[in-house]
């Protein structure tokens, strides 16, 4: 009985790991620091991400993270003027700027 239960738990953990919505390669999804921004007229998730980094690849990762962290539609289309968003930021490191404080 115990072996069967452990097998089911192991199978469930494996299934969750495979279908997990989190992109483990996206550093912004593991960030512990956030800036709060208020959406202004003509803002998009992309323009907000570009305010935090000049690197296009990092901006794409940050865009995905902003959408995930704030529970936005997958294309970020449900932004509203005045809405408060949490923008994940990475701790400052040397080298390329990547949405740092």
Short mmCIF file of C-alpha atoms in Angstrom, two decimals:
data_model
loop_
_atom_site.label_atom_id
_atom_site.label_comp_id
_atom_site.label_asym_id
_atom_site.label_seq_id
_atom_site.Cartn_x
_atom_site.Cartn_y
_atom_site.Cartn_z
CA UNK A 1 0.00 0.00 0.00
CA UNK A 2 2.77 2.47 0.92
CA UNK A 3 4.76 1.66 -2.23
CA UNK A 4 1.71 2.28 -4.39
CA UNK A 5 1.09 5.63 -2.69
CA UNK A 6 4.74 6.69 -3.17
CA UNK A 7 4.59 5.66 -6.82
CA UNK A 8 1.51 7.83 -7.34
CA UNK A 9 3.17 10.79 -5.64
CA UNK A 10 6.32 10.37 -7.75
CA UNK A 11 4.20 10.18 -10.93
CA UNK A 12 2.32 13.34 -9.93
CA UNK A 13 5.54 15.26 -9.21
CA UNK A 14 6.97 14.18 -12.58
CA UNK A 15 3.79 15.21 -14.38
CA UNK A 16 3.80 18.63 -12.71
CA UNK A 17 7.46 19.14 -13.63
CA UNK A 18 6.70 18.39 -17.27
CA UNK A 19 3.62 20.61 -17.57
CA UNK A 20 4.78 23.40 -15.26
CA UNK A 21 3.90 26.88 -16.56
CA UNK A 22 7.17 28.30 -15.30
CA UNK A 23 10.04 28.88 -17.67
CA UNK A 24 13.02 27.83 -15.55
CA UNK A 25 15.49 29.53 -17.89
CA UNK A 26 13.86 32.94 -17.37
CA UNK A 27 15.83 34.64 -14.57
CA UNK A 28 13.11 37.25 -14.06
CA UNK A 29 10.65 34.56 -12.92
CA UNK A 30 13.04 33.74 -10.07
CA UNK A 31 13.62 37.40 -9.10
CA UNK A 32 13.07 38.36 -5.49
CA UNK A 33 12.88 42.12 -6.06
CA UNK A 34 10.11 44.02 -7.82
CA UNK A 35 9.42 47.57 -8.91
CA UNK A 36 5.83 48.76 -8.96
CA UNK A 37 4.86 50.72 -12.06
CA UNK A 38 1.60 52.39 -12.92
CA UNK A 39 0.42 51.84 -16.50
CA UNK A 40 0.16 55.07 -18.49
CA UNK A 41 -1.52 55.86 -21.78
CA UNK A 42 0.17 54.01 -24.70
CA UNK A 43 2.11 51.66 -22.38
CA UNK A 44 2.43 48.03 -23.37
CA UNK A 45 4.17 45.18 -21.62
CA UNK A 46 6.89 45.44 -24.27
CA UNK A 47 7.50 49.17 -23.70
CA UNK A 48 7.61 48.60 -19.94
CA UNK A 49 10.15 45.79 -20.38
CA UNK A 50 12.28 47.98 -22.67
CA UNK A 51 12.48 50.64 -19.94
CA UNK A 52 14.37 48.14 -17.80
CA UNK A 53 16.80 46.72 -20.35
CA UNK A 54 18.25 47.62 -23.71
CA UNK A 55 19.01 43.99 -24.60
CA UNK A 56 16.21 42.60 -26.78
CA UNK A 57 16.54 39.00 -25.53
CA UNK A 58 16.35 40.12 -21.91
CA UNK A 59 13.41 42.38 -22.77
CA UNK A 60 11.52 39.39 -24.21
CA UNK A 61 12.18 37.39 -21.02
CA UNK A 62 11.13 40.35 -18.88
CA UNK A 63 7.98 40.80 -20.94
CA UNK A 64 7.03 37.16 -20.33
CA UNK A 65 7.78 37.54 -16.61
CA UNK A 66 5.66 40.71 -16.28
CA UNK A 67 2.76 38.86 -17.91
CA UNK A 68 3.21 35.82 -15.64
CA UNK A 69 3.74 37.71 -12.37
CA UNK A 70 0.75 39.98 -12.92
CA UNK A 71 -1.64 37.35 -14.30
CA UNK A 72 -2.09 39.17 -17.60
CA UNK A 73 -3.42 37.68 -20.82
CA UNK A 74 -0.66 35.79 -22.69
CA UNK A 75 -0.31 38.68 -25.15
CA UNK A 76 -0.51 41.33 -22.41
CA UNK A 77 -3.54 42.91 -24.06
CA UNK A 78 -5.53 43.47 -20.87
CA UNK A 79 -3.44 46.37 -19.52
CA UNK A 80 -5.46 49.30 -18.19
CA UNK A 81 -4.33 52.88 -17.64
CA UNK A 82 -3.74 53.33 -13.90
CA UNK A 83 -3.15 49.62 -13.31
CA UNK A 84 -0.30 48.78 -10.92
CA UNK A 85 2.13 46.16 -12.18
CA UNK A 86 4.95 44.35 -10.44
CA UNK A 87 8.10 44.32 -12.59
CA UNK A 88 10.69 41.73 -11.55
CA UNK A 89 14.18 43.16 -11.29
CA UNK A 90 17.48 41.37 -10.93
CA UNK A 91 20.07 42.39 -8.38
CA UNK A 92 22.78 44.55 -9.87
CA UNK A 93 25.69 42.64 -11.32
CA UNK A 94 28.64 43.66 -13.39
CA UNK A 95 28.28 43.40 -17.14
CA UNK A 96 25.15 43.78 -19.26
CA UNK A 97 22.28 45.71 -17.74
CA UNK A 98 19.31 43.39 -17.15
CA UNK A 99 16.35 45.08 -15.44
CA UNK A 100 18.38 46.00 -12.43
CA UNK A 101 17.77 48.25 -9.48
#
